[in-house]
Backbone as a ProteinNet text record, in pm:
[ID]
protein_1_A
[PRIMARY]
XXXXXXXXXXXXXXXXXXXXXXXXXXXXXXXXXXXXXXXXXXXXXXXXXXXXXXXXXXXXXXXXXXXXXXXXXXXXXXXXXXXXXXXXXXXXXXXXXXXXXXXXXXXXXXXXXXXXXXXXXXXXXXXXXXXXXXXXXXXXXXXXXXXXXXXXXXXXXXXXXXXXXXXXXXXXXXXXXXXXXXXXXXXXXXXXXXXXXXXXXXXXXXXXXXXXXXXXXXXXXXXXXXXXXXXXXXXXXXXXXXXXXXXXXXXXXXXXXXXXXXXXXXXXXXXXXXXXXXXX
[TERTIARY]
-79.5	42.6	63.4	94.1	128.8	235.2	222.9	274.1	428.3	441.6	562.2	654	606.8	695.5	734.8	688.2	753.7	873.2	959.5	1076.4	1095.4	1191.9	1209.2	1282.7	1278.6	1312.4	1418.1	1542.2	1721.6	1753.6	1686.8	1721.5	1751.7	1658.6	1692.6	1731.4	1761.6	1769.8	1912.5	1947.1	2053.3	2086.2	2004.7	2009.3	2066.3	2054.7	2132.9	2267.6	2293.6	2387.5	2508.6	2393.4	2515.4	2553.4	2467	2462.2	2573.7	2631.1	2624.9	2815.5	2846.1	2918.4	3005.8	2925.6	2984.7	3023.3	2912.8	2940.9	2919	2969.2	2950.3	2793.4	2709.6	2591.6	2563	2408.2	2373.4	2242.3	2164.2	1981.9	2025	2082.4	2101	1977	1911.3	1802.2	1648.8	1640.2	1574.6	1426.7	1271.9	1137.5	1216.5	1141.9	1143.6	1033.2	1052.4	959.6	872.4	738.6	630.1	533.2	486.7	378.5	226.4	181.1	75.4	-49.5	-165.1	-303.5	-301.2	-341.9	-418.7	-317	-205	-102.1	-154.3	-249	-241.6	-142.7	-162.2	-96.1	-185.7	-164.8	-249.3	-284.8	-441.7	-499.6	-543	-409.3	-435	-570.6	-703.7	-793.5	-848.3	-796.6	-818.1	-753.1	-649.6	-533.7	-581.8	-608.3	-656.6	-525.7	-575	-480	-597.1	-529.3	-627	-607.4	-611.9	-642.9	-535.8	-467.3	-290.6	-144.3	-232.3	-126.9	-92.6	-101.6	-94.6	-148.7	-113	-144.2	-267.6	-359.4	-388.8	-465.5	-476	-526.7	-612	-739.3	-915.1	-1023.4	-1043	-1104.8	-1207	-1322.4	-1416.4	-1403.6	-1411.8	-1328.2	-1175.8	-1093.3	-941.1	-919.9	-827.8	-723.4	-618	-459.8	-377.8	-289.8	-203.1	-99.2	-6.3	52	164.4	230	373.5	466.8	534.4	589.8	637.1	740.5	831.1	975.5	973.6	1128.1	1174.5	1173.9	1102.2	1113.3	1322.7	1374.4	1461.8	1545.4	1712.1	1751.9	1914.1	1957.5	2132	2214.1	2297.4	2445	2534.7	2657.2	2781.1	2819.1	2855.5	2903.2	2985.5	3021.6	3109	3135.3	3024.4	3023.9	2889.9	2860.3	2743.1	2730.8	2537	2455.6	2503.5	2534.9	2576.7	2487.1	2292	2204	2142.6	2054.2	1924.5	1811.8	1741.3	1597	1540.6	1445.7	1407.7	1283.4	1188.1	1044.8	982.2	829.7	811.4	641.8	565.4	435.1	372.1	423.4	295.3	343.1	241.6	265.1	338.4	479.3	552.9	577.3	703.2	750.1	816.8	890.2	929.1	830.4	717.5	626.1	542.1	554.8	450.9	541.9	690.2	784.9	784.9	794.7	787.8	716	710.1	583.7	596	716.4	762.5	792.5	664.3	671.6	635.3	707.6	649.7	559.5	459.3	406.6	468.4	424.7	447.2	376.4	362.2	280.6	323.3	472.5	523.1	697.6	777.3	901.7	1019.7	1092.1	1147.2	1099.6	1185.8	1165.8	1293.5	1230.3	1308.9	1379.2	1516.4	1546	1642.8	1636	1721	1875.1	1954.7	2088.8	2178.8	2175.9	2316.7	2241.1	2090.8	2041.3	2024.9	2107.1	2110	1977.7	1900.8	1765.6	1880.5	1862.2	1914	1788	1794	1675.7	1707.7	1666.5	1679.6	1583	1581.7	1471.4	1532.5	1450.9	1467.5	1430.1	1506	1474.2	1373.4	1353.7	1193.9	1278.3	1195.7	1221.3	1255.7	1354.1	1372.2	1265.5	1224.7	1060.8	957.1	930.4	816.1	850.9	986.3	1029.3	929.2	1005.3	949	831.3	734.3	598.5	542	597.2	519.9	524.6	673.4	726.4	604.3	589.7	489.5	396	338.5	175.7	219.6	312.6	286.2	310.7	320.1	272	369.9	524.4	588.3	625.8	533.8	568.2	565.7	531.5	455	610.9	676.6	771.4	910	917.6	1012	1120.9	1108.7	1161.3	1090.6	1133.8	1087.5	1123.3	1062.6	1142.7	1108.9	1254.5	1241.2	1220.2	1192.3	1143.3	989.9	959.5	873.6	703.8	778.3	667.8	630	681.8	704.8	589.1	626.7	540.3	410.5	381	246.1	180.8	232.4	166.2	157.7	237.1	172	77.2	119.6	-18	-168.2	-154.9	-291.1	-349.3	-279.7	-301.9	-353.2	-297	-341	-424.2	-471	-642.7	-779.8	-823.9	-981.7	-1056.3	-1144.4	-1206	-1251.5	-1361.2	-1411.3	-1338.8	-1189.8	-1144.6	-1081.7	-1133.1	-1059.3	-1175	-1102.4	-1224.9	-1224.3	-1356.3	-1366.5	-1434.2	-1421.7	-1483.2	-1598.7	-1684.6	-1799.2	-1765.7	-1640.9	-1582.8	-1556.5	-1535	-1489.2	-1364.5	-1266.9	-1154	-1151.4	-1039.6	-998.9	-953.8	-985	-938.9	-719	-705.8	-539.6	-514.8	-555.9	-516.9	-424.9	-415.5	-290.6	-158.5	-129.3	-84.6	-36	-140.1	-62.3	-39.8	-73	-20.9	106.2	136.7	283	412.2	341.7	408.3	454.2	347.3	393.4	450	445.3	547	685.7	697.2	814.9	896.4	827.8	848.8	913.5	878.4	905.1	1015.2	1065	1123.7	1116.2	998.5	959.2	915.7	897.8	924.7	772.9	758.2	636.4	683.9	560.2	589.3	483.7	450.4	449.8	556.6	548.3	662.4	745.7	671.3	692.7	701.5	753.9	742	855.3	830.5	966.9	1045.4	889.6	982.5	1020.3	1122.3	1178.9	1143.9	1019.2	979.8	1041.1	1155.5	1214.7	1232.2	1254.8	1236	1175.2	1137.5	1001.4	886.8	943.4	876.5	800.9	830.4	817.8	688.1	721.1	659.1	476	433.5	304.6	225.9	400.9	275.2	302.2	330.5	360.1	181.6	119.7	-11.7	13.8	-87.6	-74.5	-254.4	-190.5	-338.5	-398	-511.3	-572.6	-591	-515.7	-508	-626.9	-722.4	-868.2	-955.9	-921.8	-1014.8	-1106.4	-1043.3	-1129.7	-1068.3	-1128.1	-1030.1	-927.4	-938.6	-848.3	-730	-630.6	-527.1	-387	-434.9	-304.6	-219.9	-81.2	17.2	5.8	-50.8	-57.1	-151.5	-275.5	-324.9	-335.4	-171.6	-158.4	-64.2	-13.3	42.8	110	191.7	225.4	267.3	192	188.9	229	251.5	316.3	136.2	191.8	34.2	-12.6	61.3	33.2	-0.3	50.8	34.5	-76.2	-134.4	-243.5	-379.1	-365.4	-449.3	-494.9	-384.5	-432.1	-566.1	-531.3	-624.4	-761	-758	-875.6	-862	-908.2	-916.4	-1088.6	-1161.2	-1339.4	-1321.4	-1153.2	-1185	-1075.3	-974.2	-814.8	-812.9	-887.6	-828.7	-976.8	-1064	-1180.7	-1186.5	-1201.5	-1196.2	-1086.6	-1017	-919.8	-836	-853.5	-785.8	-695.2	-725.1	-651.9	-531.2	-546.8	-458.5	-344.9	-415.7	-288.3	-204.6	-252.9	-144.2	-79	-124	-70.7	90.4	8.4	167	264.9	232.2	278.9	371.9	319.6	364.4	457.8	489.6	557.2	678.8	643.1	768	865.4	827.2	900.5	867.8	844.7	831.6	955.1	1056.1	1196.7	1165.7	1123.6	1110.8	1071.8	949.8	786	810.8	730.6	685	642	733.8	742.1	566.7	522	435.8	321.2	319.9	213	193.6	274.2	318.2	202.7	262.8	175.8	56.9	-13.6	-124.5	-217	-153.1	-173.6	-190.7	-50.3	-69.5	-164.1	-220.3	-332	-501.3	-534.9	-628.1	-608.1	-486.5	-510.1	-523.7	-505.7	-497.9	-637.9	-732.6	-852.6	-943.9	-908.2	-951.2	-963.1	-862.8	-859.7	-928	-930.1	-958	-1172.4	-1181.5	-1312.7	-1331	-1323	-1352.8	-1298.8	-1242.8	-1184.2	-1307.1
-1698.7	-1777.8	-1819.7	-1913.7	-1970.9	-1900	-1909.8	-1795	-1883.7	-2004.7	-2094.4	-2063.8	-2027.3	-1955.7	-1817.9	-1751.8	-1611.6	-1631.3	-1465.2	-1496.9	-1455.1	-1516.3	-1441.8	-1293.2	-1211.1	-1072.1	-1079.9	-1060.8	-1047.2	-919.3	-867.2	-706.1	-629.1	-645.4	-590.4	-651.3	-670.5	-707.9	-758.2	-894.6	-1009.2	-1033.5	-1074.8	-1192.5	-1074.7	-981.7	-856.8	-809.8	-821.1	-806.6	-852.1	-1045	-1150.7	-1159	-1166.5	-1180.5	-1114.1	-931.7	-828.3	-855.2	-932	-954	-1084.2	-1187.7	-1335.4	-1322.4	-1274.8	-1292.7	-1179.9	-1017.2	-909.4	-859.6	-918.9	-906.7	-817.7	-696.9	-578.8	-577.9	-571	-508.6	-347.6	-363.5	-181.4	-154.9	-254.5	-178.4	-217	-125.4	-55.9	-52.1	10.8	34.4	164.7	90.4	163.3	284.4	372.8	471.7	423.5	413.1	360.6	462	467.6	567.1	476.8	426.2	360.3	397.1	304.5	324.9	440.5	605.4	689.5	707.6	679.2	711.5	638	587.8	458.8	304.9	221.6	106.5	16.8	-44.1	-149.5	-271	-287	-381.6	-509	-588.8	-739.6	-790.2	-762.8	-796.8	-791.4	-637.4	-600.3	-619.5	-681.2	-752.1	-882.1	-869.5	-1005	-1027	-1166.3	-1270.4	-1290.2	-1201	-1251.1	-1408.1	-1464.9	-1533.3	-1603.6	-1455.2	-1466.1	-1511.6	-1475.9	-1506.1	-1366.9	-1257	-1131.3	-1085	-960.8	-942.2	-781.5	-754.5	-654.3	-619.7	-447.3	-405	-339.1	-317.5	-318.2	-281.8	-142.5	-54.2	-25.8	-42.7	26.5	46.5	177.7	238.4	218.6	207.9	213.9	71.9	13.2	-91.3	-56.2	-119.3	-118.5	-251.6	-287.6	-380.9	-388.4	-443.8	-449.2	-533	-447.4	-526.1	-542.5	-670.6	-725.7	-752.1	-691	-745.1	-738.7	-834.8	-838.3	-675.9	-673.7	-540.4	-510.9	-641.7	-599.6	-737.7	-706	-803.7	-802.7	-911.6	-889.4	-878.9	-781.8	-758.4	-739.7	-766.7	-772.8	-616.7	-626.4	-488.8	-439.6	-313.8	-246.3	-262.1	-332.4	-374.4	-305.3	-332.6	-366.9	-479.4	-422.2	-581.4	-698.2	-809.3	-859.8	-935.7	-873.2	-862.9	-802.4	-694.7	-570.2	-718.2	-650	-768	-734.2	-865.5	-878.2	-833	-772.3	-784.2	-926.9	-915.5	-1057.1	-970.1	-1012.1	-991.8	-1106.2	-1231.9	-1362.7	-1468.7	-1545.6	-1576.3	-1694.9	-1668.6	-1783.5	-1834.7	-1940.3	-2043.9	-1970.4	-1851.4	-1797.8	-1696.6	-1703.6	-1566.2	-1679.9	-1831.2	-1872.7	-1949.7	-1912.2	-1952.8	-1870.7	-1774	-1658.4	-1574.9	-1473.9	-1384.8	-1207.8	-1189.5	-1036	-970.7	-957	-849.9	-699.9	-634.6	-510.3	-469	-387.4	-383	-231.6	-211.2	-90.7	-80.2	29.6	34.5	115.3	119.9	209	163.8	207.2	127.1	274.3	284.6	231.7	318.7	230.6	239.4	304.7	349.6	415.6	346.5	320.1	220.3	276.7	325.4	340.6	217.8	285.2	193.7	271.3	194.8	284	444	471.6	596	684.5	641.3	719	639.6	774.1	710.7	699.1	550.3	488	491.8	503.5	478.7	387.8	223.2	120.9	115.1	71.1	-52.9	-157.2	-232.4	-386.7	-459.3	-603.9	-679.1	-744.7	-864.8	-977.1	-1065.2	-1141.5	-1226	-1388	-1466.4	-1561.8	-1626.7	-1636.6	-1780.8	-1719.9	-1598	-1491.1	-1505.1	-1494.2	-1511.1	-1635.4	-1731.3	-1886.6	-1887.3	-1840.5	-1859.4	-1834.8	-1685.6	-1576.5	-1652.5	-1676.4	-1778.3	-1897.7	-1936.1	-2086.5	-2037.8	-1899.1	-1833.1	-1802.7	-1764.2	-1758.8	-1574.1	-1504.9	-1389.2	-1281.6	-1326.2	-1241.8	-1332.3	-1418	-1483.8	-1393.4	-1345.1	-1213	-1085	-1113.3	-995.1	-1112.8	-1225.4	-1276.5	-1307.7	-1264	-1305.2	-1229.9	-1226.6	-1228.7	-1106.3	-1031.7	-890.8	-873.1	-780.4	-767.6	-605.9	-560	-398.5	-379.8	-322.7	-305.3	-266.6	-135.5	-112.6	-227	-320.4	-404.7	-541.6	-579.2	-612.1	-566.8	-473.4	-393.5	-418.4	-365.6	-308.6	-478.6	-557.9	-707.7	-849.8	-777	-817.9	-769.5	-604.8	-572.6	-632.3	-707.3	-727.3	-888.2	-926.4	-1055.8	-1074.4	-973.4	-973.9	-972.2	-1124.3	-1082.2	-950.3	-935.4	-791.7	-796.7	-888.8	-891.6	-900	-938.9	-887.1	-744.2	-657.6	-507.4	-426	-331.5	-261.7	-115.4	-76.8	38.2	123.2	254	364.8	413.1	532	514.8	614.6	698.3	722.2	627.2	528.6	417.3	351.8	442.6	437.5	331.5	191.3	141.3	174.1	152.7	177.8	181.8	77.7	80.6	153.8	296.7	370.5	434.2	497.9	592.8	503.7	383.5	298.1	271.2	215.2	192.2	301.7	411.6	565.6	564.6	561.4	636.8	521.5	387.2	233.2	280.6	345.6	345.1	457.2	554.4	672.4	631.7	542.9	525.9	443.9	360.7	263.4	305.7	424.3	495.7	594.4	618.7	698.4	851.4	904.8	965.5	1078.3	1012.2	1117.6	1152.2	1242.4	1264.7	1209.6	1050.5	1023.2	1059.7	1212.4	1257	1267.1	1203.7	1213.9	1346.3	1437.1	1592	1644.1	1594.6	1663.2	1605.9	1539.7	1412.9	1459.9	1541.8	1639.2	1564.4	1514.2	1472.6	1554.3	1476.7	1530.7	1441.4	1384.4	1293	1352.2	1462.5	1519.9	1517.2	1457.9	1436.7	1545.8	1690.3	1801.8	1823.1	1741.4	1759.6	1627	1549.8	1472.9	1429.6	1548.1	1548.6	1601.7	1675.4	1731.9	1639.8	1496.5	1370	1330.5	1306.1	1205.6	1101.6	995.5	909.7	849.2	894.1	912.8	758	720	666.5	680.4	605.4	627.3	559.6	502.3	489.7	516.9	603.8	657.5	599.1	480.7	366.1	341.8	279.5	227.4	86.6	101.4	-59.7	-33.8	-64.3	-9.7	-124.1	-196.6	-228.5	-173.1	-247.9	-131.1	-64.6	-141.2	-67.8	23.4	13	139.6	256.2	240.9	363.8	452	625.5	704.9	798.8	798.7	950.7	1093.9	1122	1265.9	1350.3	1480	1571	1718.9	1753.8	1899.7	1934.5	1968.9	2034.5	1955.9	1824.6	1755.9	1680.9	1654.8	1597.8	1686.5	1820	1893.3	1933.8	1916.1	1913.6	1803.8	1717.2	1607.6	1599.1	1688.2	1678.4	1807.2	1914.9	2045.8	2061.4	2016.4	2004	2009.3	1961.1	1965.5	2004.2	1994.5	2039.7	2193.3	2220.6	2400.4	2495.9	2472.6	2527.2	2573.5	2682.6	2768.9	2723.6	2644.6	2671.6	2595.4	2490	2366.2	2455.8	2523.9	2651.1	2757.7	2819.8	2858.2	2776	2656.7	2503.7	2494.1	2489.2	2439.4	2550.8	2692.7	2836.3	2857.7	2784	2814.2	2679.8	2581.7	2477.3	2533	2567.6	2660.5	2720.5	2762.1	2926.8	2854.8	2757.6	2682.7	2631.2	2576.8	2500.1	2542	2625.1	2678.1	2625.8	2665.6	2601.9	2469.1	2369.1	2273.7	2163.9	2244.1	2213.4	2228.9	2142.3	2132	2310.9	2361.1	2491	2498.1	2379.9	2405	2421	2304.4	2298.7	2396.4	2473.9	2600.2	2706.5	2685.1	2816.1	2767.7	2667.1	2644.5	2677	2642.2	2711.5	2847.8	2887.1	3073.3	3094.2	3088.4	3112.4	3110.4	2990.5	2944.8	3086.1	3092.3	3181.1	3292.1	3328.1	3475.8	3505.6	3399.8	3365.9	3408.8	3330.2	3335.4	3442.8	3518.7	3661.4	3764.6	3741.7	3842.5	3856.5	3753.9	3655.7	3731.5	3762.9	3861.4	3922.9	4010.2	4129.5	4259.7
1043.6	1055.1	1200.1	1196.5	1339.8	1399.3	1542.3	1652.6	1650.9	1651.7	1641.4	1562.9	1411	1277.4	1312.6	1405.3	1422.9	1503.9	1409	1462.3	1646.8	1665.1	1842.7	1799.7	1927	1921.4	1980.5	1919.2	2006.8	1979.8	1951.7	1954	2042.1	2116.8	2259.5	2396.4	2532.3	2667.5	2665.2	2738.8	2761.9	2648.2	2575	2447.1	2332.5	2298	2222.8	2264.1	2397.1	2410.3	2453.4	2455.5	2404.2	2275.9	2182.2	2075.3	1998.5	2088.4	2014.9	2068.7	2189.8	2225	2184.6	2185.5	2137.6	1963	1886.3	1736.9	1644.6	1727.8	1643.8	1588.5	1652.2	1533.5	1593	1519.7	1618.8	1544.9	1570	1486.8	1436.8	1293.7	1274.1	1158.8	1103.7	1041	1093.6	1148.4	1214.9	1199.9	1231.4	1126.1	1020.5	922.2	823.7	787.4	689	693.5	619.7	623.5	517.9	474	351	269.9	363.7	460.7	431.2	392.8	415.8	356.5	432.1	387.9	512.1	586.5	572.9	711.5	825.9	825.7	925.4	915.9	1055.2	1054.4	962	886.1	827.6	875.6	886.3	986.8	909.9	966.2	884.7	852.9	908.5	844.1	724.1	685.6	517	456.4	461	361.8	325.6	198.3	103	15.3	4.4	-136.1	-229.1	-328.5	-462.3	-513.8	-648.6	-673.8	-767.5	-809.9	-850.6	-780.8	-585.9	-470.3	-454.9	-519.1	-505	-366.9	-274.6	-171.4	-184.4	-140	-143.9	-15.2	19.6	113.1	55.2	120.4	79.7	171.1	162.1	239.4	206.4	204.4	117.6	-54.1	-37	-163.9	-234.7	-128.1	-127.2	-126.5	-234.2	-265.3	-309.9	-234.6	-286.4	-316.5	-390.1	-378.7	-234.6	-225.6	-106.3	-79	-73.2	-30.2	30	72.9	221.7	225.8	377.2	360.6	535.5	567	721.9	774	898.2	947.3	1020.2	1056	1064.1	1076	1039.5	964.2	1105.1	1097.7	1178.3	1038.9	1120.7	1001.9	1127	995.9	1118.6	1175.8	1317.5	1355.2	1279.6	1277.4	1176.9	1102.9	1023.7	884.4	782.9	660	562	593	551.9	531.6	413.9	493.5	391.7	237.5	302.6	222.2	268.2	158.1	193.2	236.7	285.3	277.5	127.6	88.2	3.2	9.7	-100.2	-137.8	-168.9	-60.2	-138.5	-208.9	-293.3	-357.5	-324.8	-321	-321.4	-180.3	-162.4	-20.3	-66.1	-88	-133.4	28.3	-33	81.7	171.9	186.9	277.6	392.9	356.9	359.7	463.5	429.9	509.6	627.8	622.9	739.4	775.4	808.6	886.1	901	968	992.1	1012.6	1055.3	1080.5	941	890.7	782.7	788.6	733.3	738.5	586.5	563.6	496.3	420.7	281.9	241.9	70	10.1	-58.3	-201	-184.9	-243.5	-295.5	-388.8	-363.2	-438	-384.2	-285.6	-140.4	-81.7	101.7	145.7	276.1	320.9	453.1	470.2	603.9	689.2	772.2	849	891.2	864.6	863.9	953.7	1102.3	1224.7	1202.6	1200.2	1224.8	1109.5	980.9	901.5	804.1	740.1	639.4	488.6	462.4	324.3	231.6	124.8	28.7	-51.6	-45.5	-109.7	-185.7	-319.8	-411.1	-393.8	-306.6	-314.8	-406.6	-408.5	-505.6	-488.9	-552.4	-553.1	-476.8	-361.5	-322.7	-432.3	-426.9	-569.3	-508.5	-413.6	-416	-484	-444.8	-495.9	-642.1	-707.5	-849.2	-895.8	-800.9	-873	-947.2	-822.8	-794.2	-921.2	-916.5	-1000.7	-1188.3	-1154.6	-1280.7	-1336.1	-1200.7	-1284.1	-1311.8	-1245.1	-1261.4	-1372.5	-1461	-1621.5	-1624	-1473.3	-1509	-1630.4	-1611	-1737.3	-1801.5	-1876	-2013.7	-2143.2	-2077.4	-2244.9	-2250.6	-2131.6	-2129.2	-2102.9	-2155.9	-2179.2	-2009.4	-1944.2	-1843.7	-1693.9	-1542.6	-1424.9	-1380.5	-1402.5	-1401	-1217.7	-1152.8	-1015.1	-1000	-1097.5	-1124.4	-1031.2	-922.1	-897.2	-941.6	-1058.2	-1119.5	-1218.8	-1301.2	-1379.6	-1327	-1174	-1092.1	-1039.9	-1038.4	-1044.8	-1172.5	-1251.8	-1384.7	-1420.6	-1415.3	-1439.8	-1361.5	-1235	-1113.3	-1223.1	-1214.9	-1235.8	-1384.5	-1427.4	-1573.2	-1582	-1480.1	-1452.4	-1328.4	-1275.3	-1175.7	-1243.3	-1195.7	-1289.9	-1224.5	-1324.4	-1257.6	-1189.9	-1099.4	-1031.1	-922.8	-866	-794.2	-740.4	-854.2	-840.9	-753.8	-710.5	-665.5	-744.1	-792.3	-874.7	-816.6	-837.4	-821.2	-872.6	-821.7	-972.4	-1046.7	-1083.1	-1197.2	-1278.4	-1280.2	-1342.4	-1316.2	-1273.8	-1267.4	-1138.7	-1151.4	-1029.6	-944.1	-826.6	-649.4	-707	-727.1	-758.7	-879	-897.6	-1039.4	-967.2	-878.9	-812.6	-863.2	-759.9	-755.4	-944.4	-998.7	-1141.3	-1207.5	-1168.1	-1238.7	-1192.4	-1114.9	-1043.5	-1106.7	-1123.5	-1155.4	-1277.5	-1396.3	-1530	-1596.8	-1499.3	-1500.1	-1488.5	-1384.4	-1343.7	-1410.4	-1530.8	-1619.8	-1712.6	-1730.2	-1850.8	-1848.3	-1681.2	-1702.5	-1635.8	-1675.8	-1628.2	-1702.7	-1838.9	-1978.4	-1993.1	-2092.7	-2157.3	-2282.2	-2346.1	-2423.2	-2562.7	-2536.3	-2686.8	-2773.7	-2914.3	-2936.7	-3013.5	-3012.2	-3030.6	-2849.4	-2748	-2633.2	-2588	-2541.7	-2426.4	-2332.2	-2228.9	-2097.3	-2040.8	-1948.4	-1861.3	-1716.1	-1632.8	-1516.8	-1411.7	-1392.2	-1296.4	-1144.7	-1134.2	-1007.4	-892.3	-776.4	-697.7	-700.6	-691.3	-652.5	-832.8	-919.5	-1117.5	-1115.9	-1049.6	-1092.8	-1113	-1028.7	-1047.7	-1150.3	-1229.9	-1378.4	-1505.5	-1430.6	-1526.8	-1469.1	-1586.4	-1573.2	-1690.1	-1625.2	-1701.4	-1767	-1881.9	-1990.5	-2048	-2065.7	-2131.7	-2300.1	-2376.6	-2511.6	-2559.9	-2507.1	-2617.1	-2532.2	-2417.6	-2352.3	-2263.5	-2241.6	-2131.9	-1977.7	-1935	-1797.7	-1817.4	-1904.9	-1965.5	-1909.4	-1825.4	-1724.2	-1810.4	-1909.5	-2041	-2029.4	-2017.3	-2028.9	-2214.4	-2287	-2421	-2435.1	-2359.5	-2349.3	-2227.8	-2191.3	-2121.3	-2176	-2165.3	-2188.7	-2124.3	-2074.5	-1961.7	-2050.1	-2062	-2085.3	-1962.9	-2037.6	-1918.9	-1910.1	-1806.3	-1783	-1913.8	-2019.9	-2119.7	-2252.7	-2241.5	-2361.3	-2307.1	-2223.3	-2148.3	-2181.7	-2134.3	-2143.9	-2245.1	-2422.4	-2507.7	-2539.6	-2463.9	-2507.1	-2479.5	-2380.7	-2242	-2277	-2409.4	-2386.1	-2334	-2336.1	-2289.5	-2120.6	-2044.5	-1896.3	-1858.1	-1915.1	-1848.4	-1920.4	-1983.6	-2053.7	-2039.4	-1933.3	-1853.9	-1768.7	-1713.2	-1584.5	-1532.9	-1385.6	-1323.9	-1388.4	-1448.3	-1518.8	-1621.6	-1700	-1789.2	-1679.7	-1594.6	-1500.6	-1467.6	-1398.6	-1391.3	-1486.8	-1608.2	-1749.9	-1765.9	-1745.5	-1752.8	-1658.5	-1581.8	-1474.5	-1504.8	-1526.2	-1579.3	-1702.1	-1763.3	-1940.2	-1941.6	-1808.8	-1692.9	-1686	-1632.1	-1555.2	-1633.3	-1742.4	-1850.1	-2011.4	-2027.8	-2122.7	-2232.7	-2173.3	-2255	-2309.5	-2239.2	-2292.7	-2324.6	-2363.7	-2412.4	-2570.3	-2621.6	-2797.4	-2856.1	-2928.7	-2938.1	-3060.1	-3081.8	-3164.4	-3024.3	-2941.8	-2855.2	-2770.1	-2703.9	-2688.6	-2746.1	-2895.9	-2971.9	-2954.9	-2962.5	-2957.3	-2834.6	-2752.2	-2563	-2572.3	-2629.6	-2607.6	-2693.6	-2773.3	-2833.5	-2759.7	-2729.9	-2646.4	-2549	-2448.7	-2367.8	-2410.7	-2543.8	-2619.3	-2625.5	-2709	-2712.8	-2570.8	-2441.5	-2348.7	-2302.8	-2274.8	-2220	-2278.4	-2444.4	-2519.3	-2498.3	-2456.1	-2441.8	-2321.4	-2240.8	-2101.9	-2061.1	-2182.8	-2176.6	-2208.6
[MASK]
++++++++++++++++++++++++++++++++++++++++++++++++++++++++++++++++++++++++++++++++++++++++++++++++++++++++++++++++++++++++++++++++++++++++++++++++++++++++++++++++++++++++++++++++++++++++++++++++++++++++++++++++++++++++++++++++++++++++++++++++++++++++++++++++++++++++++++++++++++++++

């Protein structure tokens, strides 16, 4: 982007504290906290535009989505913003007027507001809406959804493959990424429908996986599933209920026992009844 389209910096020196003096304004949000690639800064060279207008970062092995918003915005003194910044996903018309984006890989964000960390989900930028609109991408879901995960899970659905990058598990470079998207879609439930733990918690949420229902890498939102540790591991008893993988679901079992499928349950305590009795 041209050096001309970037914004000037009044944040700080003379010009801040005319600014801050003549018309109330003040720079109160601040850098924000970001998940990035590796905990590194992300180096505009590996940031590609697919073919959707979608943005991605592309490391070798590692691809993610990402998304872009003003690193920092004027609001009135002793006031609220009288708007959060927006998310943009595609290099709409605003994205190619300006240039001070911050990147992030994850939603929501974390922003500092007058010092204090706020935790916003931002919305879709309405150009990024447009865009996305004429690309056709939520025709199938009836309207433009500004749901983040909603946006993921329908980016990846509309990337030819040959733009993905895969692993030689099979599994795509962006599976983290659409795992965590379609958990969050859902809720956060286990949708067996004899189970329906509710793992919404941050410190819960890692014994939410999200399963493959015909057993492929097909990353469909129809052929995906979030199962919880135990209803997962039923499925995958050949690798999730084998040496340490069996311990995991054990303490998992521990934790929530209350309110877990009292049948699936028995079926577990059994296996482990089995197990023990087996090298005893």
């Amino acid at each position: 982007m041209d050096k001309k389209n970037e914004f000037t910096d009044f944040s700080e020196g003379k010009a801040a504290k005319f600014l801050e003096k003549k018309h109330g304004l003040v720079f109160n949000l601040t850098e924000p906290e970001l998940e990035l690639v590796d905990n590194l800064k992300i180096d505009r060279k590996n940031v590609e535009e697919l073919s959707n207008g979608a943005f991605t970062y592309s490391n070798g092995d590692e691809q993610v989505l990402l998304f872009w918003y003003t690193r920092k915005r004027y609001i009135p003194k002793n006031g609220k913003p009288k708007s959060w910044p927006v998310y943009h996903i595609v290099n709409c018309r605003t994205m190619q007027e300006y240039s001070r984006f911050a990147q992030a890989n994850k939603m929501p964000v974390t922003i500092m507001d007058r010092g204090q960390p706020v935790s916003r989900e931002l919305v879709l930028c309405k150009n990024c809406r447009n865009e996305i609109f004429q690309k056709n991408f939520f025709t199938r879901y009836g309207s433009v959804s500004e749901r983040w995960y909603d946006v993921v899970l329908t980016i990846v659905e509309n990337t030819p493959p040959e733009e993905m990058v895969y692993l030689s598990n099979g599994y795509a470079a962006l599976w983290p990424q659409i795992s965590t998207a379609y958990r969050e879609s859902v809720g956060w439930y286990c949708e067996s429908p004899d189970c329906r733990i509710c793992l919404s918690e941050p410190d819960q949420r890692n014994f939410l996986h999200t399963h493959h229902l015909k057993g492929t890498k097909n990353n469909r939102r129809e052929n995906l599933q979030a199962l919880c540790f135990l209803c997962h591991a039923l499925e995958h008893e050949e690798k999730m209920m084998r040496g340490k993988g069996s311990f995991k679901v054990e303490s998992f079992v521990d934790l929530f026992r209350s309110k877990l499928s009292l049948g699936k349950v028995a079926r577990f305590d059994q296996f482990i009844k089995d197990r023990n009795n087996k090298f005893a």
